Amino acid sequence: MEEANVHDEGCRSAERRLSTLGRHLSGQSPSSAASRASLMASENPNGAIAPSPTAGFYGGSVFAHVVKAPEDPILGVTVAYNKDPSPVKVNLGVGAYRTEEGKPLVLNVVRRAEQMLVNDPSRVKEYLPITGLADFNKLSAKLIFGSDSPAIQENRVATVQCLSGTGSLRVGSEFLARHYSERTIYIPQPTWGNHPKVFTLAGLSVKTYRYYDPATRGLNFQGLLEDLSSAPSGAIVLLHACAHNPTGVDPTLDQWEQIRQLMRSKGLLPFFDSAYQGFASGSLDADAQSVRIFVADGGECLTAQSYAKNMGLYGERVGALSIVCSSADVAVRVESQLKLVIRPMYSNPPIHGASIVATILKDRALFHEWTIELKAMADRIISMRQLLFDALRARGTPGDWSHIIKQIGMFTFTGLNREQVAFMTQEYHIYMTSDGRISMAGLSSKTVPHLADAIHAAVTRMS
Ligand code: KET
């Protein structure tokens, strides 16, 4: 009986999510049935009408009705890049670090930790608990909240290992959809393209708050405050902990403090996405300040952490979701419910990446080595900003390009439009997302002149 109820509720909530996603993806009101139907058909397999199940038996396909979906706006850039035979091609799409030689980087400290793990015969491949590796969870909470965080000392933090940043966001939002009173999440405009999809499919309803001002290429702080002020009390607010993607524009500490005061006064629930800790400034502590000022006031929040970028563990899929609660008792109950979210989703997380992270975080010497390598990556990105800025100045490219050196983190939000981006890809084999975002981490001193030539041509010929 109970099982049947759970099943019915599951079906209803799945239907609700799909119809909300259809609405969201179409960016239309629910009445715009035609565009919703076409989006559902392309992005959502349940949106199309299935042919007879016997079709396959008679030589057709039971999947003949399935419409080809578009490539992902970010990961699809790499797919297109891989197909291009040009020797001068450059991939500035996905946010993945490359060396000066344009190669992916495995950190030395990661190689050392892996060697230690391989040489330890006591290590086995048993399942991890549903919540993941306990050491990893404790150390991850300390990394983001600070080792002296009262929330950690008071056992008020429920941390679970998840599948990198994306998985942490997904588990966190599924938990909120089931257990939190307010289902609306406010995300910055613009934001990482996967955010609305993750939250909508988890069962939340997505709204945006103003964030970026194209005129100043900076923060629209007034707009942000106004939009959060008019959000319903209790609403969830997604905040990029640092190195905002795609804009590279972060609030100052003083502005963070004002955001905190406003959010706390309205009872808005912060959900931090921390995908770039250490990548913005080169300092792990400095990049966690936004999160820490919220935790220091004793209030509750959620944080999704990723080790993809800062430890270069992209494909290992290692991250953590932490929910800071008002008491240890609440944290125990929250963790028990997180397990119910995770178990039917992927049962328990993979062991290898989390073991690498835990090995590094718990060893003083390895941790120190990591901070040095991390700083070197951040510094190389910062130096690419200066090189590109200088190269555009040297070419006399029309426009004010100072935002290239002002913006923070892995990306520059260039201000180039869709047509200019398409031109650069076609004529110069430069691959980037169509919103004009370039991954500075994909550049090297050898490729900067080529990029500057392309931008110069795009701006002068396509304006
Ligand atoms: N949050 C943000 C803000 C983000 O930019 C990414 C990845 C993630 C979370 C998820 O990362 P994960 O690998 O799940 O830990 N962004 C880059 C890669 C991608 O789109 O998947 C990007 O924007 O290029």
PDB file of N, CA and C in Angstrom, residues 39-129:
ATOM      1  N   LEU A  39      10.123  21.523 -28.166  1.00  0.00           N
ATOM      2  CA  LEU A  39      11.253  21.372 -27.255  1.00  0.00           C
ATOM      3  C   LEU A  39      11.193  20.047 -26.526  1.00  0.00           C
ATOM      4  N   MET A  40       9.985  19.680 -26.124  1.00  0.00           N
ATOM      5  CA  MET A  40       9.842  18.408 -25.416  1.00  0.00           C
ATOM      6  C   MET A  40      10.275  17.282 -26.331  1.00  0.00           C
ATOM      7  N   ALA A  41       9.917  17.408 -27.624  1.00  0.00           N
ATOM      8  CA  ALA A  41      10.260  16.339 -28.551  1.00  0.00           C
ATOM      9  C   ALA A  41      11.763  16.246 -28.737  1.00  0.00           C
ATOM     10  N   SER A  42      12.460  17.396 -28.703  1.00  0.00           N
ATOM     11  CA  SER A  42      13.888  17.327 -28.916  1.00  0.00           C
ATOM     12  C   SER A  42      14.658  17.018 -27.646  1.00  0.00           C
ATOM     13  N   GLU A  43      14.227  17.541 -26.492  1.00  0.00           N
ATOM     14  CA  GLU A  43      15.008  17.356 -25.262  1.00  0.00           C
ATOM     15  C   GLU A  43      14.437  16.273 -24.376  1.00  0.00           C
ATOM     16  N   ASN A  44      13.171  15.966 -24.568  1.00  0.00           N
ATOM     17  CA  ASN A  44      12.521  15.086 -23.631  1.00  0.00           C
ATOM     18  C   ASN A  44      11.858  13.924 -24.355  1.00  0.00           C
ATOM     19  N   PRO A  45      12.417  12.724 -24.177  1.00  0.00           N
ATOM     20  CA  PRO A  45      11.914  11.577 -24.912  1.00  0.00           C
ATOM     21  C   PRO A  45      10.447  11.299 -24.620  1.00  0.00           C
ATOM     22  N   ASN A  46       9.955  11.677 -23.428  1.00  0.00           N
ATOM     23  CA  ASN A  46       8.556  11.380 -23.104  1.00  0.00           C
ATOM     24  C   ASN A  46       7.600  12.328 -23.801  1.00  0.00           C
ATOM     25  N   GLY A  47       8.164  13.372 -24.421  1.00  0.00           N
ATOM     26  CA  GLY A  47       7.320  14.374 -25.039  1.00  0.00           C
ATOM     27  C   GLY A  47       6.739  13.904 -26.363  1.00  0.00           C
ATOM     28  N   ALA A  48       7.344  12.893 -26.980  1.00  0.00           N
ATOM     29  CA  ALA A  48       6.866  12.452 -28.284  1.00  0.00           C
ATOM     30  C   ALA A  48       5.935  11.254 -28.122  1.00  0.00           C
ATOM     31  N   ILE A  49       5.131  11.044 -29.157  1.00  0.00           N
ATOM     32  CA  ILE A  49       4.171   9.943 -29.080  1.00  0.00           C
ATOM     33  C   ILE A  49       4.842   8.673 -29.589  1.00  0.00           C
ATOM     34  N   ALA A  50       4.818   7.617 -28.800  1.00  0.00           N
ATOM     35  CA  ALA A  50       5.499   6.382 -29.183  1.00  0.00           C
ATOM     36  C   ALA A  50       4.680   5.609 -30.215  1.00  0.00           C
ATOM     37  N   PRO A  51       5.356   5.027 -31.220  1.00  0.00           N
ATOM     38  CA  PRO A  51       4.632   4.176 -32.165  1.00  0.00           C
ATOM     39  C   PRO A  51       4.315   2.839 -31.512  1.00  0.00           C
ATOM     40  N   SER A  52       3.663   1.989 -32.261  1.00  0.00           N
ATOM     41  CA  SER A  52       3.312   0.677 -31.733  1.00  0.00           C
ATOM     42  C   SER A  52       4.562  -0.070 -31.258  1.00  0.00           C
ATOM     43  N   PRO A  53       4.492  -0.753 -30.103  1.00  0.00           N
ATOM     44  CA  PRO A  53       5.665  -1.472 -29.600  1.00  0.00           C
ATOM     45  C   PRO A  53       6.096  -2.618 -30.507  1.00  0.00           C
ATOM     46  N   THR A  54       5.258  -3.005 -31.455  1.00  0.00           N
ATOM     47  CA  THR A  54       5.649  -4.109 -32.333  1.00  0.00           C
ATOM     48  C   THR A  54       6.422  -3.631 -33.559  1.00  0.00           C
ATOM     49  N   ALA A  55       6.597  -2.305 -33.685  1.00  0.00           N
ATOM     50  CA  ALA A  55       7.247  -1.762 -34.885  1.00  0.00           C
ATOM     51  C   ALA A  55       8.599  -2.421 -35.142  1.00  0.00           C
ATOM     52  N   GLY A  56       9.403  -2.602 -34.078  1.00  0.00           N
ATOM     53  CA  GLY A  56      10.745  -3.165 -34.222  1.00  0.00           C
ATOM     54  C   GLY A  56      10.695  -4.560 -34.799  1.00  0.00           C
ATOM     55  N   PHE A  57       9.693  -5.333 -34.418  1.00  0.00           N
ATOM     56  CA  PHE A  57       9.558  -6.719 -34.826  1.00  0.00           C
ATOM     57  C   PHE A  57       9.409  -6.839 -36.344  1.00  0.00           C
ATOM     58  N   TYR A  58       8.733  -5.851 -36.943  1.00  0.00           N
ATOM     59  CA  TYR A  58       8.499  -5.904 -38.395  1.00  0.00           C
ATOM     60  C   TYR A  58       9.545  -5.106 -39.180  1.00  0.00           C
ATOM     61  N   GLY A  59      10.664  -4.856 -38.591  1.00  0.00           N
ATOM     62  CA  GLY A  59      11.754  -4.237 -39.342  1.00  0.00           C
ATOM     63  C   GLY A  59      11.937  -2.764 -39.086  1.00  0.00           C
ATOM     64  N   GLY A  60      10.933  -2.069 -38.541  1.00  0.00           N
ATOM     65  CA  GLY A  60      11.106  -0.654 -38.203  1.00  0.00           C
ATOM     66  C   GLY A  60      11.803  -0.559 -36.856  1.00  0.00           C
ATOM     67  N   SER A  61      11.782   0.617 -36.276  1.00  0.00           N
ATOM     68  CA  SER A  61      12.342   0.759 -34.929  1.00  0.00           C
ATOM     69  C   SER A  61      11.278   1.284 -33.990  1.00  0.00           C
ATOM     70  N   VAL A  62      11.254   0.732 -32.797  1.00  0.00           N
ATOM     71  CA  VAL A  62      10.329   1.267 -31.796  1.00  0.00           C
ATOM     72  C   VAL A  62      10.770   2.669 -31.370  1.00  0.00           C
ATOM     73  N   PHE A  63      11.972   3.054 -31.797  1.00  0.00           N
ATOM     74  CA  PHE A  63      12.482   4.405 -31.457  1.00  0.00           C
ATOM     75  C   PHE A  63      12.467   5.331 -32.674  1.00  0.00           C
ATOM     76  N   ALA A  64      11.759   4.924 -33.720  1.00  0.00           N
ATOM     77  CA  ALA A  64      11.781   5.714 -34.965  1.00  0.00           C
ATOM     78  C   ALA A  64      11.316   7.151 -34.747  1.00  0.00           C
ATOM     79  N   HIS A  65      10.486   7.350 -33.735  1.00  0.00           N
ATOM     80  CA  HIS A  65       9.930   8.683 -33.484  1.00  0.00           C
ATOM     81  C   HIS A  65      10.898   9.593 -32.734  1.00  0.00           C
ATOM     82  N   VAL A  66      12.011   9.039 -32.273  1.00  0.00           N
ATOM     83  CA  VAL A  66      12.907   9.840 -31.417  1.00  0.00           C
ATOM     84  C   VAL A  66      13.598  10.911 -32.262  1.00  0.00           C
ATOM     85  N   VAL A  67      13.487  12.128 -31.789  1.00  0.00           N
ATOM     86  CA  VAL A  67      14.033  13.279 -32.521  1.00  0.00           C
ATOM     87  C   VAL A  67      15.478  13.498 -32.093  1.00  0.00           C
ATOM     88  N   LYS A  68      16.321  13.882 -33.028  1.00  0.00           N
ATOM     89  CA  LYS A  68      17.722  14.137 -32.676  1.00  0.00           C
ATOM     90  C   LYS A  68      17.804  15.376 -31.783  1.00  0.00           C
ATOM     91  N   ALA A  69      18.418  15.212 -30.628  1.00  0.00           N
ATOM     92  CA  ALA A  69      18.524  16.329 -29.685  1.00  0.00           C
ATOM     93  C   ALA A  69      19.699  17.218 -30.069  1.00  0.00           C
ATOM     94  N   PRO A  70      19.611  18.503 -29.756  1.00  0.00           N
ATOM     95  CA  PRO A  70      20.766  19.373 -30.029  1.00  0.00           C
ATOM     96  C   PRO A  70      21.920  19.022 -29.093  1.00  0.00           C
ATOM     97  N   GLU A  71      23.148  19.342 -29.521  1.00  0.00           N
ATOM     98  CA  GLU A  71      24.311  19.142 -28.638  1.00  0.00           C
ATOM     99  C   GLU A  71      24.201  20.086 -27.442  1.00  0.00           C
ATOM    100  N   ASP A  72      24.872  19.732 -26.369  1.00  0.00           N
ATOM    101  CA  ASP A  72      24.924  20.608 -25.197  1.00  0.00           C
ATOM    102  C   ASP A  72      25.658  21.900 -25.585  1.00  0.00           C
ATOM    103  N   PRO A  73      25.147  23.056 -25.110  1.00  0.00           N
ATOM    104  CA  PRO A  73      25.762  24.329 -25.532  1.00  0.00           C
ATOM    105  C   PRO A  73      27.233  24.468 -25.119  1.00  0.00           C
ATOM    106  N   ILE A  74      27.672  23.773 -24.087  1.00  0.00           N
ATOM    107  CA  ILE A  74      29.086  23.872 -23.669  1.00  0.00           C
ATOM    108  C   ILE A  74      29.866  22.636 -24.144  1.00  0.00           C
ATOM    109  N   LEU A  75      29.413  21.447 -23.767  1.00  0.00           N
ATOM    110  CA  LEU A  75      30.168  20.241 -24.127  1.00  0.00           C
ATOM    111  C   LEU A  75      30.103  19.973 -25.636  1.00  0.00           C
ATOM    112  N   GLY A  76      29.062  20.481 -26.291  1.00  0.00           N
ATOM    113  CA  GLY A  76      28.938  20.338 -27.749  1.00  0.00           C
ATOM    114  C   GLY A  76      30.031  21.098 -28.494  1.00  0.00           C
ATOM    115  N   VAL A  77      30.600  22.132 -27.860  1.00  0.00           N
ATOM    116  CA  VAL A  77      31.684  22.890 -28.498  1.00  0.00           C
ATOM    117  C   VAL A  77      32.894  21.971 -28.697  1.00  0.00           C
ATOM    118  N   THR A  78      33.155  21.119 -27.712  1.00  0.00           N
ATOM    119  CA  THR A  78      34.276  20.173 -27.823  1.00  0.00           C
ATOM    120  C   THR A  78      34.003  19.147 -28.924  1.00  0.00           C
ATOM    121  N   VAL A  79      32.741  18.736 -29.055  1.00  0.00           N
ATOM    122  CA  VAL A  79      32.376  17.777 -30.113  1.00  0.00           C
ATOM    123  C   VAL A  79      32.697  18.391 -31.479  1.00  0.00           C
ATOM    124  N   ALA A  80      32.308  19.655 -31.671  1.00  0.00           N
ATOM    125  CA  ALA A  80      32.574  20.335 -32.947  1.00  0.00           C
ATOM    126  C   ALA A  80      34.077  20.521 -33.155  1.00  0.00           C
ATOM    127  N   TYR A  81      34.775  20.901 -32.104  1.00  0.00           N
ATOM    128  CA  TYR A  81      36.235  21.098 -32.166  1.00  0.00           C
ATOM    129  C   TYR A  81      36.930  19.805 -32.604  1.00  0.00           C
ATOM    130  N   ASN A  82      36.533  18.698 -32.012  1.00  0.00           N
ATOM    131  CA  ASN A  82      37.177  17.412 -32.320  1.00  0.00           C
ATOM    132  C   ASN A  82      37.018  17.028 -33.792  1.00  0.00           C
ATOM    133  N   LYS A  83      35.952  17.504 -34.412  1.00  0.00           N
ATOM    134  CA  LYS A  83      35.706  17.141 -35.819  1.00  0.00           C
ATOM    135  C   LYS A  83      36.505  18.011 -36.789  1.00  0.00           C
ATOM    136  N   ASP A  84      37.050  19.125 -36.311  1.00  0.00           N
ATOM    137  CA  ASP A  84      37.718  20.086 -37.195  1.00  0.00           C
ATOM    138  C   ASP A  84      39.171  19.642 -37.450  1.00  0.00           C
ATOM    139  N   PRO A  85      39.542  19.379 -38.711  1.00  0.00           N
ATOM    140  CA  PRO A  85      40.913  18.898 -38.986  1.00  0.00           C
ATOM    141  C   PRO A  85      41.969  20.022 -38.976  1.00  0.00           C
ATOM    142  N   SER A  86      41.561  21.284 -38.840  1.00  0.00           N
ATOM    143  CA  SER A  86      42.529  22.386 -38.954  1.00  0.00           C
ATOM    144  C   SER A  86      43.630  22.307 -37.901  1.00  0.00           C
ATOM    145  N   PRO A  87      44.902  22.513 -38.312  1.00  0.00           N
ATOM    146  CA  PRO A  87      46.009  22.464 -37.333  1.00  0.00           C
ATOM    147  C   PRO A  87      46.040  23.692 -36.415  1.00  0.00           C
ATOM    148  N   VAL A  88      45.332  24.756 -36.779  1.00  0.00           N
ATOM    149  CA  VAL A  88      45.384  25.965 -35.939  1.00  0.00           C
ATOM    150  C   VAL A  88      44.190  26.067 -34.988  1.00  0.00           C
ATOM    151  N   LYS A  89      43.366  25.033 -34.950  1.00  0.00           N
ATOM    152  CA  LYS A  89      42.149  25.123 -34.131  1.00  0.00           C
ATOM    153  C   LYS A  89      42.484  25.271 -32.642  1.00  0.00           C
ATOM    154  N   VAL A  90      41.626  26.015 -31.937  1.00  0.00           N
ATOM    155  CA  VAL A  90      41.803  26.226 -30.488  1.00  0.00           C
ATOM    156  C   VAL A  90      40.452  26.014 -29.811  1.00  0.00           C
ATOM    157  N   ASN A  91      40.443  25.235 -28.743  1.00  0.00           N
ATOM    158  CA  ASN A  91      39.188  25.001 -28.015  1.00  0.00           C
ATOM    159  C   ASN A  91      39.136  25.877 -26.760  1.00  0.00           C
ATOM    160  N   LEU A  92      38.328  26.917 -26.810  1.00  0.00           N
ATOM    161  CA  LEU A  92      38.157  27.805 -25.651  1.00  0.00           C
ATOM    162  C   LEU A  92      36.724  27.672 -25.127  1.00  0.00           C
ATOM    163  N   GLY A  93      36.134  26.522 -25.385  1.00  0.00           N
ATOM    164  CA  GLY A  93      34.746  26.282 -24.966  1.00  0.00           C
ATOM    165  C   GLY A  93      34.675  25.844 -23.519  1.00  0.00           C
ATOM    166  N   VAL A  94      34.835  24.547 -23.302  1.00  0.00           N
ATOM    167  CA  VAL A  94      34.668  24.015 -21.946  1.00  0.00           C
ATOM    168  C   VAL A  94      35.724  24.573 -20.984  1.00  0.00           C
ATOM    169  N   GLY A  95      35.326  24.772 -19.746  1.00  0.00           N
ATOM    170  CA  GLY A  95      36.255  25.260 -18.725  1.00  0.00           C
ATOM    171  C   GLY A  95      37.149  24.136 -18.232  1.00  0.00           C
ATOM    172  N   ALA A  96      38.202  23.879 -18.973  1.00  0.00           N
ATOM    173  CA  ALA A  96      39.153  22.828 -18.576  1.00  0.00           C
ATOM    174  C   ALA A  96      40.556  23.392 -18.740  1.00  0.00           C
ATOM    175  N   TYR A  97      41.384  23.214 -17.721  1.00  0.00           N
ATOM    176  CA  TYR A  97      42.719  23.809 -17.729  1.00  0.00           C
ATOM    177  C   TYR A  97      43.635  23.120 -18.741  1.00  0.00           C
ATOM    178  N   ARG A  98      44.425  23.923 -19.437  1.00  0.00           N
ATOM    179  CA  ARG A  98      45.441  23.391 -20.352  1.00  0.00           C
ATOM    180  C   ARG A  98      46.788  24.014 -20.004  1.00  0.00           C
ATOM    181  N   THR A  99      47.846  23.291 -20.294  1.00  0.00           N
ATOM    182  CA  THR A  99      49.185  23.819 -20.040  1.00  0.00           C
ATOM    183  C   THR A  99      49.565  24.798 -21.143  1.00  0.00           C
ATOM    184  N   GLU A 100      50.748  25.403 -21.019  1.00  0.00           N
ATOM    185  CA  GLU A 100      51.274  26.281 -22.066  1.00  0.00           C
ATOM    186  C   GLU A 100      51.379  25.542 -23.397  1.00  0.00           C
ATOM    187  N   GLU A 101      51.536  24.214 -23.322  1.00  0.00           N
ATOM    188  CA  GLU A 101      51.627  23.399 -24.553  1.00  0.00           C
ATOM    189  C   GLU A 101      50.247  22.996 -25.054  1.00  0.00           C
ATOM    190  N   GLY A 102      49.212  23.474 -24.372  1.00  0.00           N
ATOM    191  CA  GLY A 102      47.850  23.157 -24.801  1.00  0.00           C
ATOM    192  C   GLY A 102      47.385  21.769 -24.394  1.00  0.00           C
ATOM    193  N   LYS A 103      48.099  21.165 -23.430  1.00  0.00           N
ATOM    194  CA  LYS A 103      47.752  19.793 -23.024  1.00  0.00           C
ATOM    195  C   LYS A 103      46.980  19.790 -21.696  1.00  0.00           C
ATOM    196  N   PRO A 104      46.088  18.782 -21.508  1.00  0.00           N
ATOM    197  CA  PRO A 104      45.451  18.636 -20.188  1.00  0.00           C
ATOM    198  C   PRO A 104      46.512  18.377 -19.126  1.00  0.00           C
ATOM    199  N   LEU A 105      46.241  18.811 -17.894  1.00  0.00           N
ATOM    200  CA  LEU A 105      47.251  18.685 -16.836  1.00  0.00           C
ATOM    201  C   LEU A 105      46.762  17.760 -15.722  1.00  0.00           C
ATOM    202  N   VAL A 106      47.594  16.764 -15.403  1.00  0.00           N
ATOM    203  CA  VAL A 106      47.361  16.006 -14.167  1.00  0.00           C
ATOM    204  C   VAL A 106      48.360  16.562 -13.154  1.00  0.00           C
ATOM    205  N   LEU A 107      47.849  17.071 -12.026  1.00  0.00           N
ATOM    206  CA  LEU A 107      48.739  17.688 -11.046  1.00  0.00           C
ATOM    207  C   LEU A 107      49.728  16.648 -10.506  1.00  0.00           C
ATOM    208  N   ASN A 108      50.968  17.098 -10.225  1.00  0.00           N
ATOM    209  CA  ASN A 108      51.970  16.192  -9.630  1.00  0.00           C
ATOM    210  C   ASN A 108      51.471  15.600  -8.339  1.00  0.00           C
ATOM    211  N   VAL A 109      50.787  16.445  -7.560  1.00  0.00           N
ATOM    212  CA  VAL A 109      50.338  15.989  -6.250  1.00  0.00           C
ATOM    213  C   VAL A 109      49.268  14.890  -6.413  1.00  0.00           C
ATOM    214  N   VAL A 110      48.508  14.969  -7.478  1.00  0.00           N
ATOM    215  CA  VAL A 110      47.502  13.933  -7.751  1.00  0.00           C
ATOM    216  C   VAL A 110      48.208  12.631  -8.143  1.00  0.00           C
ATOM    217  N   ARG A 111      49.236  12.742  -8.986  1.00  0.00           N
ATOM    218  CA  ARG A 111      50.011  11.551  -9.367  1.00  0.00           C
ATOM    219  C   ARG A 111      50.616  10.891  -8.123  1.00  0.00           C
ATOM    220  N   ARG A 112      51.134  11.719  -7.222  1.00  0.00           N
ATOM    221  CA  ARG A 112      51.759  11.163  -6.007  1.00  0.00           C
ATOM    222  C   ARG A 112      50.730  10.460  -5.137  1.00  0.00           C
ATOM    223  N   ALA A 113      49.580  11.111  -4.962  1.00  0.00           N
ATOM    224  CA  ALA A 113      48.524  10.503  -4.139  1.00  0.00           C
ATOM    225  C   ALA A 113      48.068   9.183  -4.770  1.00  0.00           C
ATOM    226  N   GLU A 114      47.924   9.172  -6.086  1.00  0.00           N
ATOM    227  CA  GLU A 114      47.488   7.940  -6.765  1.00  0.00           C
ATOM    228  C   GLU A 114      48.512   6.831  -6.581  1.00  0.00           C
ATOM    229  N   GLN A 115      49.798   7.201  -6.662  1.00  0.00           N
ATOM    230  CA  GLN A 115      50.862   6.215  -6.464  1.00  0.00           C
ATOM    231  C   GLN A 115      50.757   5.601  -5.063  1.00  0.00           C
ATOM    232  N   MET A 116      50.522   6.457  -4.075  1.00  0.00           N
ATOM    233  CA  MET A 116      50.394   5.971  -2.691  1.00  0.00           C
ATOM    234  C   MET A 116      49.212   5.005  -2.579  1.00  0.00           C
ATOM    235  N   LEU A 117      48.134   5.341  -3.249  1.00  0.00           N
ATOM    236  CA  LEU A 117      46.933   4.487  -3.176  1.00  0.00           C
ATOM    237  C   LEU A 117      47.195   3.138  -3.845  1.00  0.00           C
ATOM    238  N   VAL A 118      47.856   3.186  -4.992  1.00  0.00           N
ATOM    239  CA  VAL A 118      48.138   1.944  -5.731  1.00  0.00           C
ATOM    240  C   VAL A 118      49.075   1.035  -4.928  1.00  0.00           C
ATOM    241  N   ASN A 119      50.037   1.669  -4.229  1.00  0.00           N
ATOM    242  CA  ASN A 119      51.029   0.878  -3.485  1.00  0.00           C
ATOM    243  C   ASN A 119      50.515   0.370  -2.147  1.00  0.00           C
ATOM    244  N   ASP A 120      49.304   0.726  -1.782  1.00  0.00           N
ATOM    245  CA  ASP A 120      48.782   0.308  -0.476  1.00  0.00           C
ATOM    246  C   ASP A 120      47.945  -0.973  -0.659  1.00  0.00           C
ATOM    247  N   PRO A 121      48.514  -2.124  -0.272  1.00  0.00           N
ATOM    248  CA  PRO A 121      47.820  -3.395  -0.544  1.00  0.00           C
ATOM    249  C   PRO A 121      46.560  -3.575   0.306  1.00  0.00           C
ATOM    250  N   SER A 122      46.415  -2.750   1.336  1.00  0.00           N
ATOM    251  CA  SER A 122      45.231  -2.916   2.189  1.00  0.00           C
ATOM    252  C   SER A 122      43.978  -2.301   1.547  1.00  0.00           C
ATOM    253  N   ARG A 123      44.201  -1.565   0.453  1.00  0.00           N
ATOM    254  CA  ARG A 123      43.033  -0.921  -0.165  1.00  0.00           C
ATOM    255  C   ARG A 123      42.219  -1.906  -0.988  1.00  0.00           C
ATOM    256  N   VAL A 124      40.909  -1.839  -0.823  1.00  0.00           N
ATOM    257  CA  VAL A 124      40.021  -2.746  -1.556  1.00  0.00           C
ATOM    258  C   VAL A 124      39.017  -1.921  -2.379  1.00  0.00           C
ATOM    259  N   LYS A 125      38.204  -2.618  -3.127  1.00  0.00           N
ATOM    260  CA  LYS A 125      37.255  -1.927  -4.010  1.00  0.00           C
ATOM    261  C   LYS A 125      35.812  -2.131  -3.558  1.00  0.00           C
ATOM    262  N   GLU A 126      35.623  -2.280  -2.264  1.00  0.00           N
ATOM    263  CA  GLU A 126      34.264  -2.453  -1.732  1.00  0.00           C
ATOM    264  C   GLU A 126      33.411  -1.222  -2.043  1.00  0.00           C
ATOM    265  N   TYR A 127      32.093  -1.389  -1.956  1.00  0.00           N
ATOM    266  CA  TYR A 127      31.203  -0.233  -2.057  1.00  0.00           C
ATOM    267  C   TYR A 127      31.520   0.757  -0.940  1.00  0.00           C
ATOM    268  N   LEU A 128      31.437   2.030  -1.266  1.00  0.00           N
ATOM    269  CA  LEU A 128      31.452   3.046  -0.204  1.00  0.00           C
ATOM    270  C   LEU A 128      30.058   3.092   0.418  1.00  0.00           C
ATOM    271  N   PRO A 129      29.942   3.683   1.618  1.00  0.00           N
ATOM    272  CA  PRO A 129      28.597   3.938   2.143  1.00  0.00           C
ATOM    273  C   PRO A 129      27.829   4.865   1.184  1.00  0.00           C
TER     274      PRO A 129
END
